[in-house]
Every structure is written in structure tokens, then in C-alpha cells.
Coordinates of N, CA, C and O in Angstrom, one line a residue:
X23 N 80.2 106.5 -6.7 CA 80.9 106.2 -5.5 C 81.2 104.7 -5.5 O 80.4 103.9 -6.1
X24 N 82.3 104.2 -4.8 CA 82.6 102.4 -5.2 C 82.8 102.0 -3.8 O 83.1 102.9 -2.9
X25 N 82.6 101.1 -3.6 CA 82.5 100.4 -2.5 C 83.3 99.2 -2.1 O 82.8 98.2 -1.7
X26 N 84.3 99.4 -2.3 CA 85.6 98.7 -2.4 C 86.5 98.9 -0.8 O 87.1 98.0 -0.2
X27 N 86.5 100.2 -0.4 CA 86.7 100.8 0.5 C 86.1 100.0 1.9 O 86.7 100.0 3.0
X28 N 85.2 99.4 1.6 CA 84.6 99.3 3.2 C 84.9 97.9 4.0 O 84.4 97.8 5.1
X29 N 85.6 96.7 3.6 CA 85.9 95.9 4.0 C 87.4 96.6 5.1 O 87.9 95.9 5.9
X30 N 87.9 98.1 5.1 CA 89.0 98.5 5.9 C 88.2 99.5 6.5 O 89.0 100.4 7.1
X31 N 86.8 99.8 6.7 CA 86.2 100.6 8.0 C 85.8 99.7 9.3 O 85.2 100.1 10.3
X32 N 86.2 98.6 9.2 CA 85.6 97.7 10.9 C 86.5 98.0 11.5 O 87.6 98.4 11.1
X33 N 86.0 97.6 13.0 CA 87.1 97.7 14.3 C 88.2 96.5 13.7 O 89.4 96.6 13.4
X34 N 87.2 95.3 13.8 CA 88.1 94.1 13.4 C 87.2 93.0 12.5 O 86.0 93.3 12.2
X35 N 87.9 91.7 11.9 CA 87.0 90.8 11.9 C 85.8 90.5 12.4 O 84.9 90.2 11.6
X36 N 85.7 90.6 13.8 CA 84.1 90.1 14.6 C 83.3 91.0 14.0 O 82.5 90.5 13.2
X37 N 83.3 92.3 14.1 CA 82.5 93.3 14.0 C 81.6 92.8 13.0 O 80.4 92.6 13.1
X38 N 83.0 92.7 11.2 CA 82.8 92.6 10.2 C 81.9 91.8 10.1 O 80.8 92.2 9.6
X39 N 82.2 90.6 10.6 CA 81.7 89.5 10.5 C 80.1 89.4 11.0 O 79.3 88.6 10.4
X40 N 79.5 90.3 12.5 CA 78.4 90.7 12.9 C 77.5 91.6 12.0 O 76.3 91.5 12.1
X41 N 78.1 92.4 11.0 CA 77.5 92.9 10.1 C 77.3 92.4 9.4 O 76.4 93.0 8.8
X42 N 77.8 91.0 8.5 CA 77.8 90.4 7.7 C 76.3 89.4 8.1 O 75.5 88.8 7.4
X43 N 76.5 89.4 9.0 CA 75.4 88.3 10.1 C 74.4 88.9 9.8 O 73.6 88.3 9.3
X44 N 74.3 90.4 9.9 CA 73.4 91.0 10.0 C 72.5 91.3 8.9 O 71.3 91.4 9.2
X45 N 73.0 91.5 7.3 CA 72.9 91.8 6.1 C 72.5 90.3 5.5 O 72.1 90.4 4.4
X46 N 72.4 89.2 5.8 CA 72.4 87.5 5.8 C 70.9 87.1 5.8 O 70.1 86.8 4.9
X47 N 71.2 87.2 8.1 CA 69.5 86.9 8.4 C 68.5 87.9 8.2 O 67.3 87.7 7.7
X48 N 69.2 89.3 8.6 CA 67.5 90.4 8.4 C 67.2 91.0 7.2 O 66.2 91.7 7.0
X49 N 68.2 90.8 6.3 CA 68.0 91.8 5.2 C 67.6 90.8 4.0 O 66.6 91.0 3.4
X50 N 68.5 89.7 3.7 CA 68.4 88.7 2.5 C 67.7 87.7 2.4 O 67.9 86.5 2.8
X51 N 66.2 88.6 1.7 CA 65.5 86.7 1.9 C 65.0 86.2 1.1 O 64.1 86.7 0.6
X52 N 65.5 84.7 0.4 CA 65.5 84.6 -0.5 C 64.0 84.3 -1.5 O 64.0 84.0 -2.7
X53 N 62.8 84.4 -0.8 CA 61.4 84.7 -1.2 C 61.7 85.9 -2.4 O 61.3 85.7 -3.6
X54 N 62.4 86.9 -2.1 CA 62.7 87.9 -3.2 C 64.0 88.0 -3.6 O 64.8 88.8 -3.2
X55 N 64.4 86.3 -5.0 CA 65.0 86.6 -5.6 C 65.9 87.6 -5.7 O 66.8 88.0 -5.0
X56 N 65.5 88.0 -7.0 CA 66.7 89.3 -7.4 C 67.4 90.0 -6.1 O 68.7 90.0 -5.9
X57 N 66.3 90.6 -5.0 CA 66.8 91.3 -4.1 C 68.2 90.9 -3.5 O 69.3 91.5 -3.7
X58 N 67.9 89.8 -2.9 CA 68.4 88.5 -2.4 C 69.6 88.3 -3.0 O 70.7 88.0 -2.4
X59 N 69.5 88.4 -4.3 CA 71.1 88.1 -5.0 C 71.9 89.0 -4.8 O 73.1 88.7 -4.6
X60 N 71.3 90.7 -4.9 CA 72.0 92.0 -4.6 C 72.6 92.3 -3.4 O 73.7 92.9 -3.4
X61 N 72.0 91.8 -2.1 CA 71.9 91.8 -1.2 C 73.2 91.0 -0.7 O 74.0 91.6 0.1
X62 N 73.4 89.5 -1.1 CA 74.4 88.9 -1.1 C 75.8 89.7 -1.2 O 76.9 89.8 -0.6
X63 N 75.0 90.2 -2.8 CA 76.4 90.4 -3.5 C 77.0 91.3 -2.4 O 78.2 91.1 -2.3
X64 N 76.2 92.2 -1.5 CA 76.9 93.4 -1.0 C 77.4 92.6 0.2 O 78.6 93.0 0.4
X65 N 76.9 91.7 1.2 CA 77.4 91.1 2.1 C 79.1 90.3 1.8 O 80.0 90.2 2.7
X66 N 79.3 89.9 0.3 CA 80.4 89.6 -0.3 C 81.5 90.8 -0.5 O 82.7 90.8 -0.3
X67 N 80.8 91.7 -0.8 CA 81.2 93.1 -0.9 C 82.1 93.6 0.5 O 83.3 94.1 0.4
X68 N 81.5 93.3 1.6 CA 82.0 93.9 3.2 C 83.4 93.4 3.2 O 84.2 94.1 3.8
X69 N 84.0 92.3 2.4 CA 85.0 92.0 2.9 C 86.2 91.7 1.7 O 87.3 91.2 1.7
X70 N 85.3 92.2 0.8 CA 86.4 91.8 -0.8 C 87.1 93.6 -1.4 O 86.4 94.5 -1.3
X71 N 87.9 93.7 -1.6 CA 89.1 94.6 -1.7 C 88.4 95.1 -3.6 O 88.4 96.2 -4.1
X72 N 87.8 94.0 -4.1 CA 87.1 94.2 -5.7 C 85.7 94.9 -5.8 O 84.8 95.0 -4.9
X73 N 85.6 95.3 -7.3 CA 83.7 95.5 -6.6 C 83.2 94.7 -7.3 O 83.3 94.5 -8.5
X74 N 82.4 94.0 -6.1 CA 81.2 92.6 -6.5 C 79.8 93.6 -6.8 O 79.0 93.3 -7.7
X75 N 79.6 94.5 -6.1 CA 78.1 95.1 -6.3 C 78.1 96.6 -6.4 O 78.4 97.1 -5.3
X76 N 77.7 97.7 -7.9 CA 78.0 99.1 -7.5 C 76.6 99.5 -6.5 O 75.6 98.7 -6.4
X77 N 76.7 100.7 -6.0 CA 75.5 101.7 -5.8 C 74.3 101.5 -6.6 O 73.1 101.4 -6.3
X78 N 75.0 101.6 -7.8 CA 73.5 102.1 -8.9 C 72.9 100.4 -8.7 O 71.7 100.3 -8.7
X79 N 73.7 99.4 -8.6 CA 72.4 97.8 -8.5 C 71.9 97.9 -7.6 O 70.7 97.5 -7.5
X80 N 72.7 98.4 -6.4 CA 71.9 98.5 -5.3 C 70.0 98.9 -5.3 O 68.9 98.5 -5.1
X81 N 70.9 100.3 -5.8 CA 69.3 100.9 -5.9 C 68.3 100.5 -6.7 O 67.1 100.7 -6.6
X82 N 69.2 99.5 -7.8 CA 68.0 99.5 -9.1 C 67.0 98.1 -8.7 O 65.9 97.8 -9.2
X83 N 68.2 97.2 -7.3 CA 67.7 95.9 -6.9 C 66.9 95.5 -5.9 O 66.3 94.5 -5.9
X84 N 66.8 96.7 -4.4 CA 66.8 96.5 -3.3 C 65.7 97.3 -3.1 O 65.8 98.4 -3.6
X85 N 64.5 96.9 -2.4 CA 64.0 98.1 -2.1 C 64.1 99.0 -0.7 O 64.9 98.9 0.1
X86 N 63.1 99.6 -0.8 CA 63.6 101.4 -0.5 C 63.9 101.2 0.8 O 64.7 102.1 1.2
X87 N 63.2 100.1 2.1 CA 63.9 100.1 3.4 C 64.9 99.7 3.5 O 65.8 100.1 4.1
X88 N 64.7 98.6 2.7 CA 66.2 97.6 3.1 C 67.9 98.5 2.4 O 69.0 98.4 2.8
X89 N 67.4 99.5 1.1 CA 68.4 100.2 0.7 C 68.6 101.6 1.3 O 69.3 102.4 0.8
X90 N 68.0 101.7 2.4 CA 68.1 103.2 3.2 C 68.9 102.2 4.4 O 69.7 103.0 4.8
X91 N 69.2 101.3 5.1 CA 69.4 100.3 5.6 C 70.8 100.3 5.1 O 71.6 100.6 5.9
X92 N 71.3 100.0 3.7 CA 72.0 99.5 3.7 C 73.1 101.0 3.4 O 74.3 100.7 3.7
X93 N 72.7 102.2 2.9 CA 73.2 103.5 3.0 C 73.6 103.6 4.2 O 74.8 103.5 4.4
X94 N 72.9 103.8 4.9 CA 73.0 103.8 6.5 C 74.0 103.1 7.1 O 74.4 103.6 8.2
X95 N 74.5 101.9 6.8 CA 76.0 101.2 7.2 C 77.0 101.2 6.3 O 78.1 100.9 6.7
X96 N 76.7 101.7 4.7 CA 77.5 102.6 4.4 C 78.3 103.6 5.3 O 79.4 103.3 5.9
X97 N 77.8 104.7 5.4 CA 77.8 106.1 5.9 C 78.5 105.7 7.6 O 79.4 106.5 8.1
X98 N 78.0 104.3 8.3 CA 78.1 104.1 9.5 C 80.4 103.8 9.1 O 81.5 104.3 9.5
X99 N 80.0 103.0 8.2 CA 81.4 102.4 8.3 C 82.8 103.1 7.8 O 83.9 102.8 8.0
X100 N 82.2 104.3 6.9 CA 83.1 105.6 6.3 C 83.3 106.3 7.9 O 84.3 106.8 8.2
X101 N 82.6 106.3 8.3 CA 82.5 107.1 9.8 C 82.8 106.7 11.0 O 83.2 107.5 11.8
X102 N 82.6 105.5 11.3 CA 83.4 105.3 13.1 C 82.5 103.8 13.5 O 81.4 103.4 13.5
X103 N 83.7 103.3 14.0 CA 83.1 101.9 14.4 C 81.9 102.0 15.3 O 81.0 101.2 15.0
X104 N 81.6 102.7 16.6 CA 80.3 103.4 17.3 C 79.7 103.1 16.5 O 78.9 102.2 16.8
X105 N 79.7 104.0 15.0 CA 78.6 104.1 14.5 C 78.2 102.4 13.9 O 77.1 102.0 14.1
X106 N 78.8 101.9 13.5 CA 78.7 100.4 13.2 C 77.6 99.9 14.0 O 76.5 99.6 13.7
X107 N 78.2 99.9 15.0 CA 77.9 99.3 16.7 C 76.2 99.7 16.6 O 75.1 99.0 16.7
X108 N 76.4 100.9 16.3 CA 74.7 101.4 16.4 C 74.1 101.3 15.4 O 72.9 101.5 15.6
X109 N 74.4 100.8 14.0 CA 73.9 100.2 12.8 C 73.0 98.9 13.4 O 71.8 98.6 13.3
X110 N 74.2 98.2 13.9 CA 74.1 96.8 14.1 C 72.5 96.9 15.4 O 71.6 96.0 15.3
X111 N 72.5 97.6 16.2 CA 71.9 97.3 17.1 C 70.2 98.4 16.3 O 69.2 98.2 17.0
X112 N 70.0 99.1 15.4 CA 68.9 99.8 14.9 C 68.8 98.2 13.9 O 67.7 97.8 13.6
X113 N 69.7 97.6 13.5 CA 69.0 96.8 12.3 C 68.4 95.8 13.0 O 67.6 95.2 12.3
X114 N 68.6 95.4 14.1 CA 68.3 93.6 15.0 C 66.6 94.4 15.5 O 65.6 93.8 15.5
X115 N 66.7 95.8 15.7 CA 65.4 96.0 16.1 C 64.3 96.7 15.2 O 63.2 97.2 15.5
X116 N 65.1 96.5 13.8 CA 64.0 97.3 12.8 C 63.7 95.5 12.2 O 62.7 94.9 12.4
X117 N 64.6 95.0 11.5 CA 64.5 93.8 10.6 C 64.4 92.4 11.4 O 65.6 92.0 11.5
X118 N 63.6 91.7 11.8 CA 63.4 90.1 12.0 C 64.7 89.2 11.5 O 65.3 89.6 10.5
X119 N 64.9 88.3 12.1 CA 65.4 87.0 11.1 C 64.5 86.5 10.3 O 63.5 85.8 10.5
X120 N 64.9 86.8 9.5 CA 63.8 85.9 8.5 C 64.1 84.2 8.2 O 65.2 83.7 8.0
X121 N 62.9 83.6 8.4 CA 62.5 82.6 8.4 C 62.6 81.6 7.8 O 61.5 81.3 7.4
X122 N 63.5 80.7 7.5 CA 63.3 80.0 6.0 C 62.3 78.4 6.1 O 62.3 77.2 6.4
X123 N 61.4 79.5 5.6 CA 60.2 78.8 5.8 C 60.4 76.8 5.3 O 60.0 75.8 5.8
X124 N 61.4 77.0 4.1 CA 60.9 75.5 3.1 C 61.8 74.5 4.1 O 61.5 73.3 4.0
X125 N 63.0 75.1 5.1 CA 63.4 74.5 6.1 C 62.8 73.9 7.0 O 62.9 72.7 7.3
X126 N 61.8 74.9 7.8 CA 61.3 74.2 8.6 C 59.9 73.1 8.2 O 59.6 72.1 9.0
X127 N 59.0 73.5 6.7 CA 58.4 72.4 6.7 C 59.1 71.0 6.5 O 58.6 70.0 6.9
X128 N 60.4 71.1 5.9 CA 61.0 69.9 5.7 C 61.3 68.7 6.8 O 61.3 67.5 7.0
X129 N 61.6 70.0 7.5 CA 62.3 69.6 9.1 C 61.2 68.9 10.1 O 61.5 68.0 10.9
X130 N 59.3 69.5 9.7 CA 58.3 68.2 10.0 C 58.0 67.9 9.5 O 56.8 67.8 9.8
X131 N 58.4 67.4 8.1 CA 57.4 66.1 7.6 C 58.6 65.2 7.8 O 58.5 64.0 7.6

């Protein structure tokens, strides 16, 4: 399955753009590497017409919440912006912003 398709399932830009938000702060952190790079790639993915990242890296890179997670707005964005909408609002209350920690000690010393 290719994922080339999904930058033309949003309502509009904002949407896109809130999911992109979304896949950024709660999902990509870069403590785990590799993930983090996959994870990117797919956020690059949301809005590029090419494929930056297939299925199979997904699975071979992400693990198993954050890639049930990321199926999940798959499946949302082949299917109905609603469904987006309620991606967006299950992911803000399953996943944190993650923190970037080496910022904030920098930020007090």
C-alpha cells in the first residue's frame, strides 16, 4: 500500500497542518533516534505527492503504539475528515508533548 495518496485526504491546509503538529510534538522524539527519523519522514509524507516513507519502514521503525497511531490516521484520512478531527483529538489525549529536555536545561544555565 503507498502512501502518496494522503496529502489529498484533508479538509484543507489547517487541518493538514494540525496533524502535522500532531505527529511533530506527541509522536517524534528525538531521544529515539531511528524512530524519530521515521516518524519525520512520515510527517513529510502528509504533504509530499512522492513517497518519502513506505508501510513496511514504518513498521520495521516505529513502535507498536505510536504505529497503531499512525494506521489509525491513515485509515482516518482515506475515510472522512470527522474522522481526522477525531484522530486529532484521541492523539492530544493518548500522547504528551514531549519535552525537549536538552532545551530547557540550556535555557537555565
Amino acid at each position: 500500500m503507498t502512501l502518496t495518496d494522503l496529502r489529498d485526504g484533508f479538509r484543507d491546509d489547517d487541518q493538514r497542518q494540525c496533524v502535522q503538529a500532531a505527529v511533530h510534538c506527541r509522536l517524534a522524539d528525538d531521544r529515539e533516534p531511528q524512530e524519530c527519523r521515521y516518524l519525520m519522514r512520515f510527517w513529510w509524507q502528509l504533504s509530499m505527492p512522492y513517497q518519502e516513507v513506505s508501510l513496511e519502514e514504518l513498521r520495521l521503525n516505529v513502535g507498536r503504539q505510536k504505529l497503531d497511531a499512525l494506521l489509525d490516521l491513515i485509515s482516518a484520512i482515506r475515510s472522512s475528515h470527522e474522522e481526522i478531527d477525531a484522530w486529532l483529538a484521541a492523539a492530544e489525549q493518548t500522547f504528551p508533548v514531549i519535552q525537549d529536555r536538552g532545551f530547557s536545561l540550556d535555557s537555565d544555565g
